[in-house]
Amino acid sequence: MDYLTLKTIHVLSSVLLVGTGFGTAFYLFFANRSGSVAAIAVVSRLVVKADWWFTTPAVVIQPLTGAYLIHLAGYPLDALWIVASIALYGVAGLCWLPVVWYQIRMGRMALAAHEQGTPLPGRYWHYARRWEMLGYPAFLAMVMVYFLMVAKPV
């Protein structure tokens, strides 16, 4: 595969990764603040689907295409911007894994509460706070990765 095609795939998958992550977080964040159990149940279910359909494939595509781009371009693997990008991608991933776990459980709790006509349990809100707190460093790490990929500072 030629460099330009591979770079296009890499850029598009990065847009899917960060865009889906930010978009789903935005909607669940505001659905949570709406207080509507029905809205939270719908949005949380869709957030989980979006993660499986868009984020997960992009999480796999990013390092594969990135590694091959580094190889094709001849960049040294010990370049600071590459090492920092990999480390920040790892930070984002370490935040994302528990976020997915929380989202799945939050979705189940919201659906159960909606079906039973009950308020969300306290555990839901505990998970929601942790979900939100993990989202901030993950998003900031990915913004810094974008900067490093574009600027390639020495």
PDB file of C-alpha atoms in Angstrom:
ATOM      1  CA  MET A   1       0.000   0.000   0.000  1.00  0.00           C
ATOM      2  CA  ASP A   2       1.366   3.421  -0.894  1.00  0.00           C
ATOM      3  CA  TYR A   3       2.128   6.098   1.699  1.00  0.00           C
ATOM      4  CA  LEU A   4      -0.690   8.489   0.740  1.00  0.00           C
ATOM      5  CA  THR A   5      -3.406   5.804   0.865  1.00  0.00           C
ATOM      6  CA  LEU A   6      -2.125   4.547   4.200  1.00  0.00           C
ATOM      7  CA  LYS A   7      -1.930   8.083   5.600  1.00  0.00           C
ATOM      8  CA  THR A   8      -5.508   8.729   4.449  1.00  0.00           C
ATOM      9  CA  ILE A   9      -6.693   5.607   6.286  1.00  0.00           C
ATOM     10  CA  HIS A  10      -4.698   6.665   9.356  1.00  0.00           C
ATOM     11  CA  VAL A  11      -6.141  10.191   9.388  1.00  0.00           C
ATOM     12  CA  LEU A  12      -9.723   9.028   8.769  1.00  0.00           C
ATOM     13  CA  SER A  13      -9.514   6.406  11.497  1.00  0.00           C
ATOM     14  CA  SER A  14      -8.117   9.014  13.898  1.00  0.00           C
ATOM     15  CA  VAL A  15     -11.091  11.237  13.109  1.00  0.00           C
ATOM     16  CA  LEU A  16     -13.444   8.328  13.824  1.00  0.00           C
ATOM     17  CA  LEU A  17     -11.606   7.494  17.040  1.00  0.00           C
ATOM     18  CA  VAL A  18     -11.526  10.975  18.536  1.00  0.00           C
ATOM     19  CA  GLY A  19     -14.728  12.215  16.934  1.00  0.00           C
ATOM     20  CA  THR A  20     -16.812   9.262  18.061  1.00  0.00           C
ATOM     21  CA  GLY A  21     -15.279   9.408  21.515  1.00  0.00           C
ATOM     22  CA  PHE A  22     -15.956  13.114  21.922  1.00  0.00           C
ATOM     23  CA  GLY A  23     -19.407  12.927  20.357  1.00  0.00           C
ATOM     24  CA  THR A  24     -20.651  10.026  22.437  1.00  0.00           C
ATOM     25  CA  ALA A  25     -19.196  11.544  25.589  1.00  0.00           C
ATOM     26  CA  PHE A  26     -20.960  14.819  24.805  1.00  0.00           C
ATOM     27  CA  TYR A  27     -24.345  13.127  24.419  1.00  0.00           C
ATOM     28  CA  LEU A  28     -24.050  10.883  27.475  1.00  0.00           C
ATOM     29  CA  PHE A  29     -22.729  13.780  29.568  1.00  0.00           C
ATOM     30  CA  PHE A  30     -25.810  15.863  28.734  1.00  0.00           C
ATOM     31  CA  ALA A  31     -28.243  12.952  28.850  1.00  0.00           C
ATOM     32  CA  ASN A  32     -27.025  12.320  32.409  1.00  0.00           C
ATOM     33  CA  ARG A  33     -27.676  15.939  33.309  1.00  0.00           C
ATOM     34  CA  SER A  34     -31.175  15.814  31.821  1.00  0.00           C
ATOM     35  CA  GLY A  35     -32.347  13.509  34.599  1.00  0.00           C
ATOM     36  CA  SER A  36     -34.472  11.598  32.090  1.00  0.00           C
ATOM     37  CA  VAL A  37     -34.015   7.880  32.693  1.00  0.00           C
ATOM     38  CA  ALA A  38     -35.504   7.150  29.258  1.00  0.00           C
ATOM     39  CA  ALA A  39     -33.023   9.476  27.518  1.00  0.00           C
ATOM     40  CA  ILE A  40     -30.120   8.082  29.511  1.00  0.00           C
ATOM     41  CA  ALA A  41     -31.158   4.508  28.658  1.00  0.00           C
ATOM     42  CA  VAL A  42     -31.292   5.263  24.915  1.00  0.00           C
ATOM     43  CA  VAL A  43     -28.104   7.326  24.783  1.00  0.00           C
ATOM     44  CA  SER A  44     -26.047   4.945  26.923  1.00  0.00           C
ATOM     45  CA  ARG A  45     -27.046   2.010  24.714  1.00  0.00           C
ATOM     46  CA  LEU A  46     -26.041   3.940  21.590  1.00  0.00           C
ATOM     47  CA  VAL A  47     -22.752   5.052  23.151  1.00  0.00           C
ATOM     48  CA  VAL A  48     -21.793   1.416  23.694  1.00  0.00           C
ATOM     49  CA  LYS A  49     -22.754   0.543  20.118  1.00  0.00           C
ATOM     50  CA  ALA A  50     -20.727   3.456  18.740  1.00  0.00           C
ATOM     51  CA  ASP A  51     -17.702   2.299  20.718  1.00  0.00           C
ATOM     52  CA  TRP A  52     -17.962  -1.218  19.290  1.00  0.00           C
ATOM     53  CA  TRP A  53     -18.742  -0.131  15.721  1.00  0.00           C
ATOM     54  CA  PHE A  54     -16.428   2.857  15.309  1.00  0.00           C
ATOM     55  CA  THR A  55     -14.008   3.371  18.185  1.00  0.00           C
ATOM     56  CA  THR A  56     -12.803  -0.214  18.572  1.00  0.00           C
ATOM     57  CA  PRO A  57     -11.853  -0.709  14.898  1.00  0.00           C
ATOM     58  CA  ALA A  58     -10.124   2.692  14.907  1.00  0.00           C
ATOM     59  CA  VAL A  59      -8.206   1.751  18.072  1.00  0.00           C
ATOM     60  CA  VAL A  60      -6.797  -1.224  16.151  1.00  0.00           C
ATOM     61  CA  ILE A  61      -6.227   0.584  12.844  1.00  0.00           C
ATOM     62  CA  GLN A  62      -4.352   3.519  14.406  1.00  0.00           C
ATOM     63  CA  PRO A  63      -1.248   1.721  15.705  1.00  0.00           C
ATOM     64  CA  LEU A  64      -1.073  -0.587  12.681  1.00  0.00           C
ATOM     65  CA  THR A  65      -1.192   2.218  10.135  1.00  0.00           C
ATOM     66  CA  GLY A  66       0.956   4.462  12.329  1.00  0.00           C
ATOM     67  CA  ALA A  67       3.702   1.851  12.637  1.00  0.00           C
ATOM     68  CA  TYR A  68       3.702   1.225   8.899  1.00  0.00           C
ATOM     69  CA  LEU A  69       3.752   4.966   8.160  1.00  0.00           C
ATOM     70  CA  ILE A  70       6.771   5.358  10.458  1.00  0.00           C
ATOM     71  CA  HIS A  71       8.460   2.514   8.596  1.00  0.00           C
ATOM     72  CA  LEU A  72       7.641   3.887   5.128  1.00  0.00           C
ATOM     73  CA  ALA A  73       8.732   7.430   6.042  1.00  0.00           C
ATOM     74  CA  GLY A  74      11.932   6.202   7.671  1.00  0.00           C
ATOM     75  CA  TYR A  75      11.402   8.005  10.966  1.00  0.00           C
ATOM     76  CA  PRO A  76      13.549   6.715  13.822  1.00  0.00           C
ATOM     77  CA  LEU A  77      11.487   4.856  16.422  1.00  0.00           C
ATOM     78  CA  ASP A  78      13.236   6.741  19.210  1.00  0.00           C
ATOM     79  CA  ALA A  79      12.168  10.171  17.923  1.00  0.00           C
ATOM     80  CA  LEU A  80      10.700  12.043  20.877  1.00  0.00           C
ATOM     81  CA  TRP A  81       7.403  12.830  19.108  1.00  0.00           C
ATOM     82  CA  ILE A  82       6.916   9.144  18.282  1.00  0.00           C
ATOM     83  CA  VAL A  83       7.755   7.940  21.789  1.00  0.00           C
ATOM     84  CA  ALA A  84       5.511  10.626  23.322  1.00  0.00           C
ATOM     85  CA  SER A  85       2.674   9.798  20.906  1.00  0.00           C
ATOM     86  CA  ILE A  86       2.830   6.110  21.762  1.00  0.00           C
ATOM     87  CA  ALA A  87       2.908   6.888  25.492  1.00  0.00           C
ATOM     88  CA  LEU A  88      -0.059   9.262  25.233  1.00  0.00           C
ATOM     89  CA  TYR A  89      -1.983   6.758  23.091  1.00  0.00           C
ATOM     90  CA  GLY A  90      -1.319   4.235  25.866  1.00  0.00           C
ATOM     91  CA  VAL A  91      -2.634   6.666  28.489  1.00  0.00           C
ATOM     92  CA  ALA A  92      -5.784   7.196  26.441  1.00  0.00           C
ATOM     93  CA  GLY A  93      -6.188   3.439  26.049  1.00  0.00           C
ATOM     94  CA  LEU A  94      -5.726   2.806  29.761  1.00  0.00           C
ATOM     95  CA  CYS A  95      -8.484   5.331  30.426  1.00  0.00           C
ATOM     96  CA  TRP A  96     -10.715   4.011  27.642  1.00  0.00           C
ATOM     97  CA  LEU A  97     -10.819   0.370  28.783  1.00  0.00           C
ATOM     98  CA  PRO A  98     -12.509   1.100  32.132  1.00  0.00           C
ATOM     99  CA  VAL A  99     -14.703   3.707  30.406  1.00  0.00           C
ATOM    100  CA  VAL A 100     -16.103   0.976  28.151  1.00  0.00           C
ATOM    101  CA  TRP A 101     -16.689  -1.239  31.195  1.00  0.00           C
ATOM    102  CA  TYR A 102     -18.533   1.620  32.954  1.00  0.00           C
ATOM    103  CA  GLN A 103     -20.571   2.435  29.846  1.00  0.00           C
ATOM    104  CA  ILE A 104     -21.786  -1.144  29.493  1.00  0.00           C
ATOM    105  CA  ARG A 105     -22.838  -1.330  33.137  1.00  0.00           C
ATOM    106  CA  MET A 106     -24.367   2.144  33.097  1.00  0.00           C
ATOM    107  CA  GLY A 107     -26.378   1.196  30.016  1.00  0.00           C
ATOM    108  CA  ARG A 108     -27.691  -1.954  31.690  1.00  0.00           C
ATOM    109  CA  MET A 109     -28.635  -0.053  34.844  1.00  0.00           C
ATOM    110  CA  ALA A 110     -30.355   2.694  32.842  1.00  0.00           C
ATOM    111  CA  LEU A 111     -32.313   0.195  30.780  1.00  0.00           C
ATOM    112  CA  ALA A 112     -33.399  -1.726  33.887  1.00  0.00           C
ATOM    113  CA  ALA A 113     -34.450   1.476  35.662  1.00  0.00           C
ATOM    114  CA  HIS A 114     -36.366   2.636  32.594  1.00  0.00           C
ATOM    115  CA  GLU A 115     -38.160  -0.707  32.191  1.00  0.00           C
ATOM    116  CA  GLN A 116     -39.036  -0.818  35.902  1.00  0.00           C
ATOM    117  CA  GLY A 117     -39.994   2.846  36.083  1.00  0.00           C
ATOM    118  CA  THR A 118     -37.521   3.481  38.882  1.00  0.00           C
ATOM    119  CA  PRO A 119     -34.831   6.115  39.363  1.00  0.00           C
ATOM    120  CA  LEU A 120     -31.257   5.280  38.492  1.00  0.00           C
ATOM    121  CA  PRO A 121     -29.402   3.603  41.362  1.00  0.00           C
ATOM    122  CA  GLY A 122     -26.647   5.389  43.244  1.00  0.00           C
ATOM    123  CA  ARG A 123     -24.114   3.059  41.666  1.00  0.00           C
ATOM    124  CA  TYR A 124     -25.039   4.479  38.243  1.00  0.00           C
ATOM    125  CA  TRP A 125     -24.041   7.971  39.364  1.00  0.00           C
ATOM    126  CA  HIS A 126     -20.872   6.643  40.977  1.00  0.00           C
ATOM    127  CA  TYR A 127     -19.926   5.004  37.665  1.00  0.00           C
ATOM    128  CA  ALA A 128     -20.930   8.140  35.726  1.00  0.00           C
ATOM    129  CA  ARG A 129     -18.531  10.276  37.784  1.00  0.00           C
ATOM    130  CA  ARG A 130     -15.682   7.834  37.211  1.00  0.00           C
ATOM    131  CA  TRP A 131     -16.573   7.564  33.509  1.00  0.00           C
ATOM    132  CA  GLU A 132     -16.393  11.342  33.214  1.00  0.00           C
ATOM    133  CA  MET A 133     -13.143  11.662  35.179  1.00  0.00           C
ATOM    134  CA  LEU A 134     -11.445   9.087  32.948  1.00  0.00           C
ATOM    135  CA  GLY A 135     -12.693  10.814  29.815  1.00  0.00           C
ATOM    136  CA  TYR A 136     -10.863  14.074  30.441  1.00  0.00           C
ATOM    137  CA  PRO A 137      -7.303  12.698  30.469  1.00  0.00           C
ATOM    138  CA  ALA A 138      -8.094  10.350  27.568  1.00  0.00           C
ATOM    139  CA  PHE A 139      -9.369  13.221  25.435  1.00  0.00           C
ATOM    140  CA  LEU A 140      -6.466  15.513  26.353  1.00  0.00           C
ATOM    141  CA  ALA A 141      -3.976  12.733  25.585  1.00  0.00           C
ATOM    142  CA  MET A 142      -5.493  12.277  22.137  1.00  0.00           C
ATOM    143  CA  VAL A 143      -5.423  16.037  21.464  1.00  0.00           C
ATOM    144  CA  MET A 144      -1.718  15.998  22.322  1.00  0.00           C
ATOM    145  CA  VAL A 145      -1.208  13.007  19.994  1.00  0.00           C
ATOM    146  CA  TYR A 146      -2.853  15.006  17.195  1.00  0.00           C
ATOM    147  CA  PHE A 147      -0.456  17.882  17.877  1.00  0.00           C
ATOM    148  CA  LEU A 148       2.556  15.583  17.846  1.00  0.00           C
ATOM    149  CA  MET A 149       1.475  13.839  14.648  1.00  0.00           C
ATOM    150  CA  VAL A 150       1.017  17.138  12.824  1.00  0.00           C
ATOM    151  CA  ALA A 151       3.919  19.164  14.257  1.00  0.00           C
ATOM    152  CA  LYS A 152       6.451  16.347  14.676  1.00  0.00           C
ATOM    153  CA  PRO A 153       8.517  18.557  17.002  1.00  0.00           C
ATOM    154  CA  VAL A 154      12.203  17.822  17.337  1.00  0.00           C
TER     155      VAL A 154
END
